[in-house]
mmCIF file of C-alpha atoms in Angstrom:
data_model
loop_
_atom_site.group_PDB
_atom_site.id
_atom_site.type_symbol
_atom_site.label_atom_id
_atom_site.label_comp_id
_atom_site.label_asym_id
_atom_site.label_seq_id
_atom_site.Cartn_x
_atom_site.Cartn_y
_atom_site.Cartn_z
ATOM 1 C CA UNK A 1 16.214 7.114 10.581
ATOM 2 C CA UNK A 2 12.851 6.318 12.168
ATOM 3 C CA UNK A 3 10.606 6.921 9.098
ATOM 4 C CA UNK A 4 7.022 5.965 9.954
ATOM 5 C CA UNK A 5 6.425 4.594 13.433
ATOM 6 C CA UNK A 6 3.236 2.824 14.436
ATOM 7 C CA UNK A 7 2.166 1.801 17.915
ATOM 8 C CA UNK A 8 1.102 -0.629 19.196
ATOM 9 C CA UNK A 9 2.335 -3.563 17.069
ATOM 10 C CA UNK A 10 -0.352 -5.913 18.371
ATOM 11 C CA UNK A 11 -3.632 -5.441 20.202
ATOM 12 C CA UNK A 12 -6.628 -7.542 21.186
ATOM 13 C CA UNK A 13 -9.854 -5.630 21.781
ATOM 14 C CA UNK A 14 -13.208 -6.764 23.048
ATOM 15 C CA UNK A 15 -16.341 -5.929 21.079
ATOM 16 C CA UNK A 16 -17.483 -2.415 21.930
ATOM 17 C CA UNK A 17 -14.139 -1.179 23.228
ATOM 18 C CA UNK A 18 -12.356 1.795 21.737
ATOM 19 C CA UNK A 19 -8.715 2.457 20.993
ATOM 20 C CA UNK A 20 -6.372 4.783 19.161
ATOM 21 C CA UNK A 21 -3.696 3.574 16.766
ATOM 22 C CA UNK A 22 -0.764 5.936 16.779
ATOM 23 C CA UNK A 23 1.263 6.941 13.717
ATOM 24 C CA UNK A 24 4.178 9.350 13.596
ATOM 25 C CA UNK A 25 6.576 10.282 10.787
ATOM 26 C CA UNK A 26 9.759 12.291 10.937
ATOM 27 C CA UNK A 27 10.188 13.058 7.222
ATOM 28 C CA UNK A 28 8.103 16.271 7.220
ATOM 29 C CA UNK A 29 5.654 14.706 4.750
ATOM 30 C CA UNK A 30 2.369 16.497 4.181
ATOM 31 C CA UNK A 31 0.491 13.420 2.963
ATOM 32 C CA UNK A 32 -0.426 10.661 5.390
ATOM 33 C CA UNK A 33 -2.670 7.623 4.932
ATOM 34 C CA UNK A 34 -4.306 4.867 6.909
ATOM 35 C CA UNK A 35 -4.918 1.499 5.235
ATOM 36 C CA UNK A 36 -6.286 -1.793 6.407
ATOM 37 C CA UNK A 37 -5.201 -5.101 4.950
ATOM 38 C CA UNK A 38 -7.301 -8.212 5.473
ATOM 39 C CA UNK A 39 -5.669 -11.660 5.078
ATOM 40 C CA UNK A 40 -4.661 -12.301 1.474
ATOM 41 C CA UNK A 41 -6.103 -8.983 0.386
ATOM 42 C CA UNK A 42 -4.724 -5.685 -0.806
ATOM 43 C CA UNK A 43 -4.732 -2.312 0.886
ATOM 44 C CA UNK A 44 -7.988 -0.500 1.494
ATOM 45 C CA UNK A 45 -7.770 3.226 2.202
ATOM 46 C CA UNK A 46 -9.556 4.266 5.401
ATOM 47 C CA UNK A 47 -8.657 7.954 5.730
ATOM 48 C CA UNK A 48 -6.000 10.264 4.400
ATOM 49 C CA UNK A 49 -4.651 13.732 5.098
ATOM 50 C CA UNK A 50 -3.015 16.265 2.803
ATOM 51 C CA UNK A 51 -1.675 18.393 5.641
ATOM 52 C CA UNK A 52 -2.194 19.421 9.239
ATOM 53 C CA UNK A 53 -5.849 20.165 9.911
ATOM 54 C CA UNK A 54 -7.079 18.522 6.680
ATOM 55 C CA UNK A 55 -8.456 14.986 6.511
ATOM 56 C CA UNK A 56 -10.717 13.120 4.105
ATOM 57 C CA UNK A 57 -12.438 9.759 3.840
ATOM 58 C CA UNK A 58 -11.087 6.880 1.834
ATOM 59 C CA UNK A 59 -13.049 3.880 0.615
ATOM 60 C CA UNK A 60 -13.773 2.238 4.016
ATOM 61 C CA UNK A 61 -14.118 5.012 6.669
ATOM 62 C CA UNK A 62 -17.099 3.678 8.638
ATOM 63 C CA UNK A 63 -16.260 2.920 12.254
ATOM 64 C CA UNK A 64 -13.094 5.034 12.250
ATOM 65 C CA UNK A 65 -12.093 8.617 12.930
ATOM 66 C CA UNK A 66 -8.881 10.549 12.420
ATOM 67 C CA UNK A 67 -7.330 13.860 13.342
ATOM 68 C CA UNK A 68 -4.223 15.688 12.115
ATOM 69 C CA UNK A 69 -3.217 18.414 14.505
ATOM 70 C CA UNK A 70 0.479 18.311 13.542
ATOM 71 C CA UNK A 71 2.454 17.393 10.434
ATOM 72 C CA UNK A 72 4.096 14.511 12.279
ATOM 73 C CA UNK A 73 1.130 12.675 13.831
ATOM 74 C CA UNK A 74 -1.935 11.028 12.314
ATOM 75 C CA UNK A 75 -3.802 8.903 14.894
ATOM 76 C CA UNK A 76 -6.632 6.563 13.913
ATOM 77 C CA UNK A 77 -9.479 6.141 16.389
ATOM 78 C CA UNK A 78 -11.694 3.048 16.525
ATOM 79 C CA UNK A 79 -14.977 3.589 18.327
ATOM 80 C CA UNK A 80 -17.125 0.612 19.390
ATOM 81 C CA UNK A 81 -14.845 -2.085 17.977
ATOM 82 C CA UNK A 82 -16.492 -4.827 15.915
ATOM 83 C CA UNK A 83 -15.133 -8.238 14.736
ATOM 84 C CA UNK A 84 -15.188 -6.869 11.161
ATOM 85 C CA UNK A 85 -12.398 -4.484 12.182
ATOM 86 C CA UNK A 86 -10.013 -7.369 12.798
ATOM 87 C CA UNK A 87 -7.218 -6.588 10.364
ATOM 88 C CA UNK A 88 -3.688 -5.319 9.943
ATOM 89 C CA UNK A 89 -3.542 -1.540 9.885
ATOM 90 C CA UNK A 90 -0.811 0.330 8.023
ATOM 91 C CA UNK A 91 0.026 3.993 8.242
ATOM 92 C CA UNK A 92 1.963 5.594 5.384
ATOM 93 C CA UNK A 93 3.332 8.998 4.463
ATOM 94 C CA UNK A 94 4.610 10.643 1.303
ATOM 95 C CA UNK A 95 5.890 13.981 0.076
ATOM 96 C CA UNK A 96 3.003 13.940 -2.412
ATOM 97 C CA UNK A 97 0.776 11.164 -3.870
ATOM 98 C CA UNK A 98 2.976 10.835 -6.963
ATOM 99 C CA UNK A 99 6.109 9.946 -5.034
ATOM 100 C CA UNK A 100 7.144 7.025 -2.865
ATOM 101 C CA UNK A 101 4.932 6.221 0.094
ATOM 102 C CA UNK A 102 6.737 5.044 3.225
ATOM 103 C CA UNK A 103 4.890 2.539 5.347
ATOM 104 C CA UNK A 104 5.032 1.702 9.012
ATOM 105 C CA UNK A 105 5.402 -1.877 10.232
ATOM 106 C CA UNK A 106 1.696 -2.280 10.849
ATOM 107 C CA UNK A 107 -0.612 -2.871 13.813
ATOM 108 C CA UNK A 108 -2.261 -6.294 14.070
ATOM 109 C CA UNK A 109 -5.662 -5.816 15.651
ATOM 110 C CA UNK A 110 -7.983 -8.601 16.724
ATOM 111 C CA UNK A 111 -11.505 -7.857 17.952
ATOM 112 C CA UNK A 112 -13.095 -10.667 19.951
ATOM 113 C CA UNK B 1 -15.520 -2.003 -11.830
ATOM 114 C CA UNK B 2 -12.423 -1.436 -9.684
ATOM 115 C CA UNK B 3 -10.052 1.283 -10.833
ATOM 116 C CA UNK B 4 -7.114 -1.123 -10.606
ATOM 117 C CA UNK B 5 -7.344 -4.887 -11.144
ATOM 118 C CA UNK B 6 -4.637 -7.337 -10.145
ATOM 119 C CA UNK B 7 -4.703 -11.138 -10.128
ATOM 120 C CA UNK B 8 -4.248 -12.177 -6.466
ATOM 121 C CA UNK B 9 -2.502 -15.442 -7.326
ATOM 122 C CA UNK B 10 -0.924 -17.237 -5.599
ATOM 123 C CA UNK B 11 1.770 -17.703 -8.210
ATOM 124 C CA UNK B 12 4.438 -20.368 -7.659
ATOM 125 C CA UNK B 13 7.450 -20.710 -9.979
ATOM 126 C CA UNK B 14 10.814 -22.517 -9.777
ATOM 127 C CA UNK B 15 13.974 -20.624 -8.949
ATOM 128 C CA UNK B 16 15.560 -19.041 -12.009
ATOM 129 C CA UNK B 17 12.281 -18.599 -13.897
ATOM 130 C CA UNK B 18 11.118 -15.336 -15.410
ATOM 131 C CA UNK B 19 8.116 -13.958 -13.546
ATOM 132 C CA UNK B 20 5.500 -11.684 -15.074
ATOM 133 C CA UNK B 21 3.112 -9.764 -12.824
ATOM 134 C CA UNK B 22 0.381 -7.571 -14.272
ATOM 135 C CA UNK B 23 -2.249 -4.964 -13.500
ATOM 136 C CA UNK B 24 -4.960 -3.365 -15.574
ATOM 137 C CA UNK B 25 -6.621 -0.060 -14.840
ATOM 138 C CA UNK B 26 -9.613 1.898 -16.042
ATOM 139 C CA UNK B 27 -8.681 5.556 -15.421
ATOM 140 C CA UNK B 28 -6.756 6.961 -18.392
ATOM 141 C CA UNK B 29 -5.649 9.922 -16.251
ATOM 142 C CA UNK B 30 -3.175 7.787 -14.290
ATOM 143 C CA UNK B 31 0.376 8.891 -15.051
ATOM 144 C CA UNK B 32 2.473 7.596 -12.157
ATOM 145 C CA UNK B 33 2.902 3.831 -11.814
ATOM 146 C CA UNK B 34 4.581 1.997 -8.989
ATOM 147 C CA UNK B 35 5.290 -1.521 -7.808
ATOM 148 C CA UNK B 36 5.565 -2.240 -4.099
ATOM 149 C CA UNK B 37 6.930 -5.420 -2.559
ATOM 150 C CA UNK B 38 5.580 -6.663 0.764
ATOM 151 C CA UNK B 39 7.263 -9.411 2.720
ATOM 152 C CA UNK B 40 5.225 -11.400 5.198
ATOM 153 C CA UNK B 41 4.339 -9.407 8.325
ATOM 154 C CA UNK B 42 6.021 -6.269 6.985
ATOM 155 C CA UNK B 43 4.861 -3.003 5.445
ATOM 156 C CA UNK B 44 5.071 -2.527 1.652
ATOM 157 C CA UNK B 45 8.232 -0.992 0.200
ATOM 158 C CA UNK B 46 8.645 0.737 -3.144
ATOM 159 C CA UNK B 47 10.336 -1.480 -5.720
ATOM 160 C CA UNK B 48 9.878 0.318 -9.053
ATOM 161 C CA UNK B 49 8.555 3.723 -10.123
ATOM 162 C CA UNK B 50 7.604 4.763 -13.654
ATOM 163 C CA UNK B 51 6.183 7.951 -15.050
ATOM 164 C CA UNK B 52 3.905 7.656 -18.086
ATOM 165 C CA UNK B 53 4.574 4.971 -20.729
ATOM 166 C CA UNK B 54 7.680 2.949 -21.402
ATOM 167 C CA UNK B 55 10.069 0.576 -19.705
ATOM 168 C CA UNK B 56 12.318 0.953 -16.701
ATOM 169 C CA UNK B 57 14.966 -1.546 -15.680
ATOM 170 C CA UNK B 58 16.657 -1.990 -12.313
ATOM 171 C CA UNK B 59 18.851 -5.045 -11.999
ATOM 172 C CA UNK B 60 16.668 -8.137 -12.396
ATOM 173 C CA UNK B 61 13.471 -6.090 -12.380
ATOM 174 C CA UNK B 62 11.772 -4.418 -15.352
ATOM 175 C CA UNK B 63 8.629 -2.315 -15.123
ATOM 176 C CA UNK B 64 6.590 -1.783 -18.257
ATOM 177 C CA UNK B 65 3.691 0.605 -18.838
ATOM 178 C CA UNK B 66 1.353 0.465 -21.850
ATOM 179 C CA UNK B 67 -1.018 3.394 -21.479
ATOM 180 C CA UNK B 68 -2.832 2.640 -24.725
ATOM 181 C CA UNK B 69 -3.916 -0.730 -23.292
ATOM 182 C CA UNK B 70 -4.127 0.513 -19.678
ATOM 183 C CA UNK B 71 -1.824 -2.314 -18.664
ATOM 184 C CA UNK B 72 1.308 -2.402 -16.523
ATOM 185 C CA UNK B 73 3.723 -5.249 -15.911
ATOM 186 C CA UNK B 74 6.599 -6.172 -13.647
ATOM 187 C CA UNK B 75 9.121 -8.729 -14.894
ATOM 188 C CA UNK B 76 11.552 -10.507 -12.599
ATOM 189 C CA UNK B 77 14.467 -12.283 -14.282
ATOM 190 C CA UNK B 78 16.453 -15.100 -12.668
ATOM 191 C CA UNK B 79 13.948 -15.255 -9.809
ATOM 192 C CA UNK B 80 15.305 -16.071 -6.353
ATOM 193 C CA UNK B 81 13.611 -17.521 -3.247
ATOM 194 C CA UNK B 82 14.177 -14.095 -1.639
ATOM 195 C CA UNK B 83 11.764 -12.653 -4.218
ATOM 196 C CA UNK B 84 8.920 -14.549 -2.530
ATOM 197 C CA UNK B 85 6.551 -11.810 -1.389
ATOM 198 C CA UNK B 86 3.320 -10.052 -2.272
ATOM 199 C CA UNK B 87 3.655 -7.534 -5.109
ATOM 200 C CA UNK B 88 1.241 -4.622 -5.242
ATOM 201 C CA UNK B 89 0.830 -2.303 -8.188
ATOM 202 C CA UNK B 90 -0.086 1.299 -7.438
ATOM 203 C CA UNK B 91 -0.887 4.340 -9.490
ATOM 204 C CA UNK B 92 -1.858 7.972 -9.240
ATOM 205 C CA UNK B 93 -2.581 10.991 -11.374
ATOM 206 C CA UNK B 94 -1.459 14.599 -11.340
ATOM 207 C CA UNK B 95 -3.325 16.738 -8.808
ATOM 208 C CA UNK B 96 -4.497 13.583 -7.042
ATOM 209 C CA UNK B 97 -4.595 13.294 -3.262
ATOM 210 C CA UNK B 98 -4.103 9.567 -2.968
ATOM 211 C CA UNK B 99 -2.478 6.490 -4.422
ATOM 212 C CA UNK B 100 -4.663 3.671 -5.718
ATOM 213 C CA UNK B 101 -3.359 0.174 -4.966
ATOM 214 C CA UNK B 102 -4.108 -3.132 -6.637
ATOM 215 C CA UNK B 103 -5.062 -6.082 -4.460
ATOM 216 C CA UNK B 104 -1.579 -7.633 -4.679
ATOM 217 C CA UNK B 105 -0.223 -10.867 -6.168
ATOM 218 C CA UNK B 106 1.333 -13.411 -3.810
ATOM 219 C CA UNK B 107 4.476 -14.863 -5.394
ATOM 220 C CA UNK B 108 6.409 -17.909 -4.222
ATOM 221 C CA UNK B 109 9.769 -18.945 -5.732
ATOM 222 C CA UNK B 110 10.538 -22.638 -5.193
ATOM 223 C CA UNK B 111 14.233 -23.506 -4.588
#
């Protein structure tokens, strides 16, 4: 049972570079989320999606973009990476927001 | 004011102690309350789930919701070193599109 799979696990970016964090789930969940977690801090919602073709901003969307062309995939795009985007990024999915959210293992991103 | 407030800790207790973790919230519409446990360098995993007010027990863990005070708690009995982790409260309301997480409390159980 794969659950939620995130790639890559680690990445170092230079300031100004771009990259896409991949997230895939095999549970046929409509709801998917991207969070960032800074050291010693909780989860901050970046973007979320309630189904294929539908996305919305969370509390910290600046500097990021998302797309949801299929139920399974929810990639997060970083344009013009900045040191402030150094964080651990978690993707999650759920059947609906009132049920258990399943998280991936995270992507550790460092921007230098 | 944040919708969900949680003391970040860290909290350090000896093995075998009873641990109490708490969150307060401001939105009275919240009806679904969850506790997630996150081990170091891992993603959070659901530990306890409660709908509306009341208590729920699962082994050494008890989740308590007091909607009148907008206060939820997680109790851990006979704490073990393996309980050392960050505990995040989370909540949502009917017809919501997202879960709201607390900032997490880092817990350490000393052998």
